[in-house]
Structures are given as C-alpha cells and as structure tokens.
mmCIF file of C-alpha atoms in Angstrom:
data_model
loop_
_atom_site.group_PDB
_atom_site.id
_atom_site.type_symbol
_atom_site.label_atom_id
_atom_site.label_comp_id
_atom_site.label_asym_id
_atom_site.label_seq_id
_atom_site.Cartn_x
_atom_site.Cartn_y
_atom_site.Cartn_z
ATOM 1 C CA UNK A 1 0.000 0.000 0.000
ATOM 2 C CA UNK A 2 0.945 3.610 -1.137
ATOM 3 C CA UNK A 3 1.467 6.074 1.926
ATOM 4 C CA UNK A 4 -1.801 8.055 0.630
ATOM 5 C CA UNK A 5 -3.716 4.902 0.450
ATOM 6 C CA UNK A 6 -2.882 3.994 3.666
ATOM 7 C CA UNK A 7 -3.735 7.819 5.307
ATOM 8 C CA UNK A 8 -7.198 7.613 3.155
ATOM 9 C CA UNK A 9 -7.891 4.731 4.363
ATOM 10 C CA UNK A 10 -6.931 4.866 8.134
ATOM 11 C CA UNK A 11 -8.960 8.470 8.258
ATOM 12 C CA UNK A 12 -11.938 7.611 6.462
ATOM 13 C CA UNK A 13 -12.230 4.099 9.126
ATOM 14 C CA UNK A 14 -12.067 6.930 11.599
ATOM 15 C CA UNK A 15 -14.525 9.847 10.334
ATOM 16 C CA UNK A 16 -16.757 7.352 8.187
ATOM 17 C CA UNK A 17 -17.582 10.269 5.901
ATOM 18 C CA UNK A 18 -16.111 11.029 2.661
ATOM 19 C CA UNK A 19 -16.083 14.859 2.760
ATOM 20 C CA UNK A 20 -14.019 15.149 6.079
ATOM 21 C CA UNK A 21 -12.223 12.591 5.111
ATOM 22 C CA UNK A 22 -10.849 14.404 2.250
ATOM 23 C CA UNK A 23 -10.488 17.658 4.073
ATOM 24 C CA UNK A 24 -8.238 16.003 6.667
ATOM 25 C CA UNK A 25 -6.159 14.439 3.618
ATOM 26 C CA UNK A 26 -5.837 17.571 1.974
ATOM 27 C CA UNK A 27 -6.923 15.884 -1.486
ATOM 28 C CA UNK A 28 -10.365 16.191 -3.266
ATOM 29 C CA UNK A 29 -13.695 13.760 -2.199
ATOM 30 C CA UNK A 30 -13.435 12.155 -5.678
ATOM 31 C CA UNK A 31 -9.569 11.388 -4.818
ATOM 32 C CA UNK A 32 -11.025 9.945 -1.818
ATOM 33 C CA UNK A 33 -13.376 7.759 -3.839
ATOM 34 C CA UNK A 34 -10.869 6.791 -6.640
ATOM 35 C CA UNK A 35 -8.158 6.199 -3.963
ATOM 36 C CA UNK A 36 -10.778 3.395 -1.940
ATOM 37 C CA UNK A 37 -12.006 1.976 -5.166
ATOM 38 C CA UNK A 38 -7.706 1.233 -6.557
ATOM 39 C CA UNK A 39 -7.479 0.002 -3.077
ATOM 40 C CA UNK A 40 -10.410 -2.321 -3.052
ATOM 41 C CA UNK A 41 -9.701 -3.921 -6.381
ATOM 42 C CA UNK A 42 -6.177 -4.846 -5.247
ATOM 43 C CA UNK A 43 -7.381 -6.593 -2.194
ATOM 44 C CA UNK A 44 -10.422 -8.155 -4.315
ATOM 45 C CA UNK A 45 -12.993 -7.184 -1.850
ATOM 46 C CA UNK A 46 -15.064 -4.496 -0.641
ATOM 47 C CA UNK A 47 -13.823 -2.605 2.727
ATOM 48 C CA UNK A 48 -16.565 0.033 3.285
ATOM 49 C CA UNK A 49 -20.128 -0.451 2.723
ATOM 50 C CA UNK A 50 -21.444 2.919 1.672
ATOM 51 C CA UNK A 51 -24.786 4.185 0.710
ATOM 52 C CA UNK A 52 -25.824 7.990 0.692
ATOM 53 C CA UNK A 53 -26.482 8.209 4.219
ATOM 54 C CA UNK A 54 -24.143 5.878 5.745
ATOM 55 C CA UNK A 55 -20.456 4.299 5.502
ATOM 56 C CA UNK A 56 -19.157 1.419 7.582
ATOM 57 C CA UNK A 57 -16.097 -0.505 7.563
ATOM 58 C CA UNK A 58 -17.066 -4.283 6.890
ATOM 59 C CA UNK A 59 -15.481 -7.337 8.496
ATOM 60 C CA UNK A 60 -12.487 -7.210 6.489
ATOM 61 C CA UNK A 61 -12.273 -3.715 6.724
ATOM 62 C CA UNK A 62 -12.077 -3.779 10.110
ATOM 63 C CA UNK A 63 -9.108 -6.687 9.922
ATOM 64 C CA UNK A 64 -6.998 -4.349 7.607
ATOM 65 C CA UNK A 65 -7.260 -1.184 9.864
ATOM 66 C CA UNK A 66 -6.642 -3.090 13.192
ATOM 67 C CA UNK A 67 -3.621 -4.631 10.935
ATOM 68 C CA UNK A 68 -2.116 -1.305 9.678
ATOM 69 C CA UNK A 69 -3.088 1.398 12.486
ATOM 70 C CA UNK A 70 -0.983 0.507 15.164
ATOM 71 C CA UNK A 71 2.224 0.299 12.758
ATOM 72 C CA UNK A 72 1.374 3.127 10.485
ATOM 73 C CA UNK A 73 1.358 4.956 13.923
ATOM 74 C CA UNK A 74 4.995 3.671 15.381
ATOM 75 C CA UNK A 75 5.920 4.912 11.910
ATOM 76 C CA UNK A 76 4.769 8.560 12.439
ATOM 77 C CA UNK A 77 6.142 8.705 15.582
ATOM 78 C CA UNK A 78 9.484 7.600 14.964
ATOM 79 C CA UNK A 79 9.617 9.857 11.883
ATOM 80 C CA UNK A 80 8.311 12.509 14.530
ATOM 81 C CA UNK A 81 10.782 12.129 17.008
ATOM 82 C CA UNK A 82 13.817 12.028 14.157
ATOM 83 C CA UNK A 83 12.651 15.102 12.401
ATOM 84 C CA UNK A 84 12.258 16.859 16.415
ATOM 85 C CA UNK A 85 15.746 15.361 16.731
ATOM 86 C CA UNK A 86 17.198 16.941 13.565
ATOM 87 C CA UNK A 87 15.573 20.528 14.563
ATOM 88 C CA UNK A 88 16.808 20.140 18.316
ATOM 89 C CA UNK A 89 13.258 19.602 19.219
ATOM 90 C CA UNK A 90 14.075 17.265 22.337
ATOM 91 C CA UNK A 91 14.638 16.965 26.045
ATOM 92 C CA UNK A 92 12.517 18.380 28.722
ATOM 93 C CA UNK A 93 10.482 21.964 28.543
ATOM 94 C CA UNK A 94 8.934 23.493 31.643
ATOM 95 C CA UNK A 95 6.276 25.614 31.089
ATOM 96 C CA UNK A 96 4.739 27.931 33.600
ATOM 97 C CA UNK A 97 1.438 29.845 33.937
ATOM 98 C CA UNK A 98 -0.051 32.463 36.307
ATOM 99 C CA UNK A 99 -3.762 31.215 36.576
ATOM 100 C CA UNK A 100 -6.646 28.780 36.319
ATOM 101 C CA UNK A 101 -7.579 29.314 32.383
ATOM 102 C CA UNK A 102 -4.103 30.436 31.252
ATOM 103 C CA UNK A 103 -3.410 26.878 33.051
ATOM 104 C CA UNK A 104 -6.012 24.980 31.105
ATOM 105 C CA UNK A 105 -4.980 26.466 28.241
ATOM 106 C CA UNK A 106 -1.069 25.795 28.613
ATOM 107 C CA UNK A 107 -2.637 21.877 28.670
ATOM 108 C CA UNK A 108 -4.116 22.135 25.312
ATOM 109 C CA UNK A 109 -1.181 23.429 23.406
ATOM 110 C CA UNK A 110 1.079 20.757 25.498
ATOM 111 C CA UNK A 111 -1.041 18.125 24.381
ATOM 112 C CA UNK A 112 -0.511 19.378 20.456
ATOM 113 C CA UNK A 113 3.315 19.790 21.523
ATOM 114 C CA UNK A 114 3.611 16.708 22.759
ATOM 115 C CA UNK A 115 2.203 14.851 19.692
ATOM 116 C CA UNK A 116 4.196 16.404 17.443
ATOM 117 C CA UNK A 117 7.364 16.277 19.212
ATOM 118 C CA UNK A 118 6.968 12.847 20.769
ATOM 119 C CA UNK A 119 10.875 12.841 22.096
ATOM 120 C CA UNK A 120 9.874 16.002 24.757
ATOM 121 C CA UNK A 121 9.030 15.482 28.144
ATOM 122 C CA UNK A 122 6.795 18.359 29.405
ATOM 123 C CA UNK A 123 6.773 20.091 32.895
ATOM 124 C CA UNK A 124 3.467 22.444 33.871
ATOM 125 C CA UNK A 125 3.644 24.646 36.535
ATOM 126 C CA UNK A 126 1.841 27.460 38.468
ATOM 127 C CA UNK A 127 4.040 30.870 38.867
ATOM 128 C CA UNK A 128 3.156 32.691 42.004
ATOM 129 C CA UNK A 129 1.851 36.463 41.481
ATOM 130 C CA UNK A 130 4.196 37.533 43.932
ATOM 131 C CA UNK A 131 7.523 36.540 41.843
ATOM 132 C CA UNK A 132 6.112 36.695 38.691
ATOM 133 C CA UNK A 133 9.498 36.677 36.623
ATOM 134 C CA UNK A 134 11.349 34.614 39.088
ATOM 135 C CA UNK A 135 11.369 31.187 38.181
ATOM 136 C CA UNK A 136 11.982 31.713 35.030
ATOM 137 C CA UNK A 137 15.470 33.957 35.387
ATOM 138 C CA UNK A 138 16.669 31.412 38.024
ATOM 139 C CA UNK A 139 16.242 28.373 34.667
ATOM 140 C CA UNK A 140 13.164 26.617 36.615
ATOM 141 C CA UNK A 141 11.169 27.331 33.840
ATOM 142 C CA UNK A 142 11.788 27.875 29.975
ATOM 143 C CA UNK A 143 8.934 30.390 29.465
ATOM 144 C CA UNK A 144 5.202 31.100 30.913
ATOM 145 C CA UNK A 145 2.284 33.198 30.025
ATOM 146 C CA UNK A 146 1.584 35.330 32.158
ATOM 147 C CA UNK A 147 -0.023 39.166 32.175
ATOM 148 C CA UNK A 148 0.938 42.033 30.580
ATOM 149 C CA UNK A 149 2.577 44.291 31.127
ATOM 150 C CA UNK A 150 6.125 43.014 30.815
ATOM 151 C CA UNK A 151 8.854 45.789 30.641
ATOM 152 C CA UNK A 152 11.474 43.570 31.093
ATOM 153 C CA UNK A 153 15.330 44.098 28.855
ATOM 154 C CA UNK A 154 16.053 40.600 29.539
ATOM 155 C CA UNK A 155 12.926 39.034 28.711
ATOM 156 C CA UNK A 156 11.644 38.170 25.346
ATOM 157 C CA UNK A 157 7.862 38.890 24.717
ATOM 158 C CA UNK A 158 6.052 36.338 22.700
ATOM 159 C CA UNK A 159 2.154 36.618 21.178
ATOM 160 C CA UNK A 160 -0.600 37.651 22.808
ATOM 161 C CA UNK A 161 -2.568 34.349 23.943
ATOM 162 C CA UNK A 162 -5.743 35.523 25.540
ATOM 163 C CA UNK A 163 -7.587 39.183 25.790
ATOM 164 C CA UNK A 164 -9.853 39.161 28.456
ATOM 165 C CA UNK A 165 -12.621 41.960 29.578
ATOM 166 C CA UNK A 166 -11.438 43.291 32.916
ATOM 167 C CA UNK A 167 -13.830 43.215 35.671
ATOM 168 C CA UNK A 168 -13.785 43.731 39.494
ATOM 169 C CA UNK A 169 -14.416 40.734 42.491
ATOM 170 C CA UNK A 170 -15.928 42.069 45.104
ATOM 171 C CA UNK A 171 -18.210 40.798 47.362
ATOM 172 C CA UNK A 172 -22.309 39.869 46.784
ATOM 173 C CA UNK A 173 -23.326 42.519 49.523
ATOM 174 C CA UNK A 174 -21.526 45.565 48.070
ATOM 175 C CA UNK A 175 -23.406 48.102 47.385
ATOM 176 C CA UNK A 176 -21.685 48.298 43.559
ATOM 177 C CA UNK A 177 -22.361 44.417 43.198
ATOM 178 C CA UNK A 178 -25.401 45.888 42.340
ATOM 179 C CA UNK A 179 -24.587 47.547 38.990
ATOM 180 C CA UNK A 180 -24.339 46.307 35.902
ATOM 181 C CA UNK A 181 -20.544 47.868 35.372
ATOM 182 C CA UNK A 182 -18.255 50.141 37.147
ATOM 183 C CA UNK A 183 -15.605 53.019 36.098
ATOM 184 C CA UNK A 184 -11.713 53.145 37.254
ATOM 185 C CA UNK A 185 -13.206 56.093 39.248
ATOM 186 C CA UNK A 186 -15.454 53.917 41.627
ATOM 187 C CA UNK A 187 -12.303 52.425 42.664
ATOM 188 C CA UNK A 188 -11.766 55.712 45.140
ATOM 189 C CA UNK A 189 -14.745 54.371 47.032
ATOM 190 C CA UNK A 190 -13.569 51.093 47.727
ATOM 191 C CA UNK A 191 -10.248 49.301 49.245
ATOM 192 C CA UNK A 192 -8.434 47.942 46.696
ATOM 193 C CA UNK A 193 -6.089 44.890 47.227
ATOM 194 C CA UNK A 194 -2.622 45.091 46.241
ATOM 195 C CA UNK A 195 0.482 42.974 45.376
ATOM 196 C CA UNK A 196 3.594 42.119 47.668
ATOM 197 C CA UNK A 197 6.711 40.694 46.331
ATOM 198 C CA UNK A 198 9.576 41.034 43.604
ATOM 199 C CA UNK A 199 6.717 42.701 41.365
ATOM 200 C CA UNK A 200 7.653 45.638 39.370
ATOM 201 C CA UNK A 201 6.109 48.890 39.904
ATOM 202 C CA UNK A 202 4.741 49.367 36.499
ATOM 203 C CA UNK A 203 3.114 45.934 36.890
ATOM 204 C CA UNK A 204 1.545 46.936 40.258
ATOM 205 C CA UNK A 205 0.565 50.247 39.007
ATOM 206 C CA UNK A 206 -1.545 48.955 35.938
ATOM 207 C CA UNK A 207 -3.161 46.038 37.530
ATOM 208 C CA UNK A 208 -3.674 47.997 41.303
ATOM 209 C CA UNK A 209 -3.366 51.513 40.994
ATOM 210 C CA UNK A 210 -2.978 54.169 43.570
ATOM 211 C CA UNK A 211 -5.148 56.738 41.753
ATOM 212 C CA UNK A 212 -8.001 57.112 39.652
ATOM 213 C CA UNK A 213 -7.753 58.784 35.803
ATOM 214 C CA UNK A 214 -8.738 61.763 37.054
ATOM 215 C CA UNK A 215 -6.389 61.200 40.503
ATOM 216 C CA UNK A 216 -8.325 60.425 43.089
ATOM 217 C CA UNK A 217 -6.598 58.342 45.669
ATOM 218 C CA UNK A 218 -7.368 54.577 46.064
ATOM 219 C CA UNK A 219 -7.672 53.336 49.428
ATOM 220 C CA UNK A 220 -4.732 50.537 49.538
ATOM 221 C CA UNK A 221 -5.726 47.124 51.346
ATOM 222 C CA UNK A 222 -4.000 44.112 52.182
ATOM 223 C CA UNK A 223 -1.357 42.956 49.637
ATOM 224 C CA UNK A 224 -1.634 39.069 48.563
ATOM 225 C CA UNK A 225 1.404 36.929 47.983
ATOM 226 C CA UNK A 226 -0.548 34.338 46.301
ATOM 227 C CA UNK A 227 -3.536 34.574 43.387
ATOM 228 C CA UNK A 228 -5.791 32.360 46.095
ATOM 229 C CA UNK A 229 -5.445 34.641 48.451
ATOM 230 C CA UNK A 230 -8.028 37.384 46.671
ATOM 231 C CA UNK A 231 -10.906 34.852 47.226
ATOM 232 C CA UNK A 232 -10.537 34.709 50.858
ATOM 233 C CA UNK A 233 -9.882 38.265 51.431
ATOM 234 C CA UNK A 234 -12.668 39.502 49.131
ATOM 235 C CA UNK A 235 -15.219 37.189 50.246
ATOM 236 C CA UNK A 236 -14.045 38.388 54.338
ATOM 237 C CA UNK A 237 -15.016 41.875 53.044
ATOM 238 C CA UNK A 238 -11.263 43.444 53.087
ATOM 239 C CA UNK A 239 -11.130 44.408 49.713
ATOM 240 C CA UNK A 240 -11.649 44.383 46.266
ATOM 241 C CA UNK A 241 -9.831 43.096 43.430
ATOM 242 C CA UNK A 242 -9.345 43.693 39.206
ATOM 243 C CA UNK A 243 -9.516 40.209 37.660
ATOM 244 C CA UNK A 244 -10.289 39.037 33.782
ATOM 245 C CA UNK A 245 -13.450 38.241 32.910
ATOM 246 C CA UNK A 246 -12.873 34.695 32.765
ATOM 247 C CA UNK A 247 -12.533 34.685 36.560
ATOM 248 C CA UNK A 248 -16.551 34.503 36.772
ATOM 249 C CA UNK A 249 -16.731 30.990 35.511
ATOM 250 C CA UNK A 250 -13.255 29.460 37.218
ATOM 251 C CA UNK A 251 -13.455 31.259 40.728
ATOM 252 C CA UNK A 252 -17.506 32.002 40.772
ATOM 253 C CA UNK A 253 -18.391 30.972 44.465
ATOM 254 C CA UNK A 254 -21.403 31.799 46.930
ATOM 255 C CA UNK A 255 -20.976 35.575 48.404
ATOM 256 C CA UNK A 256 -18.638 36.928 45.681
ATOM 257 C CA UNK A 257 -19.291 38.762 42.698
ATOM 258 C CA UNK A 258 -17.831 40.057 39.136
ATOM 259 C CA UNK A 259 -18.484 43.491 38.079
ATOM 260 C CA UNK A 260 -17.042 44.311 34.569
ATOM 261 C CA UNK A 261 -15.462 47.185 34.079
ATOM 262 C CA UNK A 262 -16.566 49.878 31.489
ATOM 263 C CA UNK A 263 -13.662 51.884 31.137
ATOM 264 C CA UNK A 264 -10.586 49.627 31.707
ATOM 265 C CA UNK A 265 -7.926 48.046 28.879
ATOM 266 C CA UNK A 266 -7.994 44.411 29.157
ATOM 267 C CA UNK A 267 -6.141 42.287 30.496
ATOM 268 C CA UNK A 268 -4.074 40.252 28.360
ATOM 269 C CA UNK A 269 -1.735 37.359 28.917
ATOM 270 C CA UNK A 270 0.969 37.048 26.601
ATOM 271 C CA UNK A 271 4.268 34.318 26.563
ATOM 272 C CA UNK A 272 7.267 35.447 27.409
ATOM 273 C CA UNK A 273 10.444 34.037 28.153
ATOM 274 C CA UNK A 274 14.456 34.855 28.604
ATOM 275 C CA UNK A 275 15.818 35.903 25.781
ATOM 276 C CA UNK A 276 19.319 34.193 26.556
ATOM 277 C CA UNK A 277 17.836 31.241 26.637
ATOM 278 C CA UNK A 278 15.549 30.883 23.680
ATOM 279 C CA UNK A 279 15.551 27.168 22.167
ATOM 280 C CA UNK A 280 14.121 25.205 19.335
ATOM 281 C CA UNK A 281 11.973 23.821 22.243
ATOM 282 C CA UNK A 282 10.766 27.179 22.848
ATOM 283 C CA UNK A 283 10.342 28.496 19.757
ATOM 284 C CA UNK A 284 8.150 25.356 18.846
ATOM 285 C CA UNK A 285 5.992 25.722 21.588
ATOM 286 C CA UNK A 286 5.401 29.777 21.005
ATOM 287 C CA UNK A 287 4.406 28.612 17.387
ATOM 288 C CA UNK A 288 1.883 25.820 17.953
ATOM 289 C CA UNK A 289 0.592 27.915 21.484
ATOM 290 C CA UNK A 290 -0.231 30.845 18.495
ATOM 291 C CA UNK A 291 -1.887 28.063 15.879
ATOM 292 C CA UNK A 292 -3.909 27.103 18.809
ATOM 293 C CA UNK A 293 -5.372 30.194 19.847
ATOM 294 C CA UNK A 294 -5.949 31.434 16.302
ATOM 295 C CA UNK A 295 -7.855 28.282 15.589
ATOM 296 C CA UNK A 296 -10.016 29.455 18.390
ATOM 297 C CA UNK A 297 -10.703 32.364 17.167
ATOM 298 C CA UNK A 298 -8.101 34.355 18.718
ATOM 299 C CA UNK A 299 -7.301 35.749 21.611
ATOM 300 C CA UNK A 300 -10.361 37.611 22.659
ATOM 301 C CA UNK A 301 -11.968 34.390 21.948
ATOM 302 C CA UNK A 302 -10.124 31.136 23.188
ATOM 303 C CA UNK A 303 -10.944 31.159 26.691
ATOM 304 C CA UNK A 304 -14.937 30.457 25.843
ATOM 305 C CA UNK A 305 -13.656 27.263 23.688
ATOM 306 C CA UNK A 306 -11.622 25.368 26.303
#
C-alpha cells in the first residue's frame, strides 16, 4: 500500500464520511473515492459499505485497519521524534502559567506539543503572582504566560494568547455588586487589594493603581502573595480586586461577585520568556501555542472554547 492509500484509508475508518475525510487528507472527495475503489480492487474485496447516508467498515475492513493502524502509527512517531531530533526539538520543557484558564490552556497546546514532538518530556507549573518573573530567570522554567505588562530588557515577549474583559471581584453585599458595570473612578470608594513581592512597579501600578484617571486616591488594602489569596480576602469583606473576565466561571463561588469594568484596557496574557535562553523547544511551543489560539478564534476568543 501507497502512503496516501494507507492515510485515506486509516482516516476515512475513523470519520466514516467522505467529505471530512478528504479535508483532513488535503486531497479532493473524488480522490477519496478513486483512492478506496484502486485500493479495493487490489485486495479483491469491498472494505466500506457505503450508501448515501451511511459508511461502515465491513469485516475485512475492520481486519486491515486493526492490521495497519498501530504500525502506520509507530511509523509517524518515529519519523516525529527524528525530524524533532534533527531541529533540536528534544529533552525536557517546563512551562509555567499564572492562573486557572491560562493553566487549562497551557494543557491544550502541550497536548498538540507533545504529539508532534513525541521525544519532549513536558513540565506544567503554576508561577506565584508575587515573583512573577522569578522562576523563570533562576532556569526553573523555559517560558510562561503570564499578564501584561512586561517591561522587562532581559525578557523576550512572545504573542498575545488571551484578551480578556477586565472586571472587578468584590463581594455579593456591596453596594456596587449591584450595577451592571463600574468606572476606574469607583475604585476611590472602595479598598483595593494590592500585590507584595519582587513585582515591578509598572506591573503593580496597571493592575492595582494608587489613583483614579482623574487622581483620586485609592484606598490601599491588604497585599496578597498568592492569586488564592483574593478569594478569601474579598469574600471576608477586606477588599476588592481587578480580575479578567474569565474569573466569573473558574473562581464564581457563593458571596462573591464580578463586576465588569466599562472603562478599563484588558487584560491580556501574553508568553514570554528569557531571551538568553531561547531554544528550538521554545520556539516550537510559542508557534503551535499561536496556531492554537488562532484556531479558536483568537485571543479575545479562546478562553470560551476550552
């Protein structure tokens, strides 16, 4: 069997539909069709039965694929891990991330990174707020996403991976809980929690200002060491808190509540990573982690598909 004949056949025993089947293939339907029929007349019998509403792999059908798949598949792989060999493409790659549905997202895109480059051994693991850029100067990580801003001469920034709408935690019996939005300005009629750490200024500055646009002052509350931290301190009524959007659906819990903002950039998480140490690993993992989020859409959009 040709190498097309056997990826037509192994993907149309999977889909059991001639049109995806030729989309995955990259070839036309009829190639599809002409490719099963060359295939079938070799063998001298028929391995789908087909009608217009239905296709089905018959008995022998079945044989062949449970004959070819699992070698056709060592085949890939080993091609796989020569061609990651040949670009450098091996060897372990810790990745980082700063919260729950930058996390879940890191996950995807390892999956897809690990399937392509079969000879990697991933590492996924949370970076604290308070020591944001930390782990990955002292080489415990390779690169993270994390938010922006990121100001940073030694540090390389990579795409922009999600784009959320900022809103504010607070909790369920404040009085703004009540509104449908807030400004930047209501923030000088709350306490606003802060960050504590090796953080830099800017960072602090964009994310938990001291002043208003229009420079009113900002009541400063308690600063949190770790992103967990806010839910506790929020829901005990010591503060408030600017979080992405997404923070509704993975931190949602009785007595708190997300107000979005109607005035405030997003917040955006973006890969970054030192730029002393930038490897083929790296650079592989930036490209599919930008395939991935375009395929969802991009990044105002990926968070609502995974």
């Amino acid at each position: 069997m040709e190498r097309l004949e056997i990826e037509i056949f192994l993907t149309l025993a999977e889909e059991l539909h001639f049109g995806r089947t030729a989309e995955r293939a990259g070839v036309s339907q009829g190639r599809v069709s002409q490719t099963l029929a060359k295939l079938e007349r070799r063998i001298g019998v028929k391995l789908f039965e087909r009608n217009s509403r239905n296709v089905a792999l018959t008995a022998i059908g079945e044989q062949l694929r449970e004959g070819i798949e699992p070698a056709y598949r060592r085949i890939q792989e080993e091609v796989a891990k020569a061609t990651a060999a040949g670009r450098g493409i091996t060897g372990m790659l810790r990745v980082g991330f700063s919260g729950a549905f930058t996390g879940d997202l890191i996950l995807q895109v390892a999956d897809i990174f690990s399937a392509r480059h079969p000879g990697t051994e991933l590492q996924i693991q949370q970076v604290q707020i308070s020591d944001p850029y930390g782990p990955l100067r002292a080489g415990d990580i390779d690169l993270q996403v994390t938010e922006l801003p990121i100001d940073e001469p030694d540090l390389t920034v990579g795409p922009v991976l999600i784009s959320q709408t900022r809103a504010l935690i607070l909790p369920s019996a404040h009085s703004f809980a009540r509104h449908e939005s807030v400004s930047l300005e209501d923030l000088a009629e709350m306490t606003l929690l802060t960050v504590s750490g090796n953080v830099p200024a800017h960072w602090v500055e964009y994310h938990a200002p001291r002043q208003t646009p229009t420079g009113r002052p900002i009541p400063q509350g308690q600063a949190i060491i770790y992103w967990e931290d806010v839910l506790s301190l929020v829901l005990a009524g010591k503060g408030v808190c600017p979080v992405s959007a997404a923070g509704a659906r993975y931190y949602a819990r009785p007595g708190l509540a997300f107000v979005p903002f109607r005035d405030a950039p997003p917040i955006e998480y973006a890969l970054v990573w030192p730029s002393a140490r930038e490897t083929a690993r790296v650079r592989a993992f930036v490209q599919i982690s930008r395939e991935f989020v375009e395929s969802r859409g991009g990044p105002s959009a990926v968070v609502d598909t995974i």
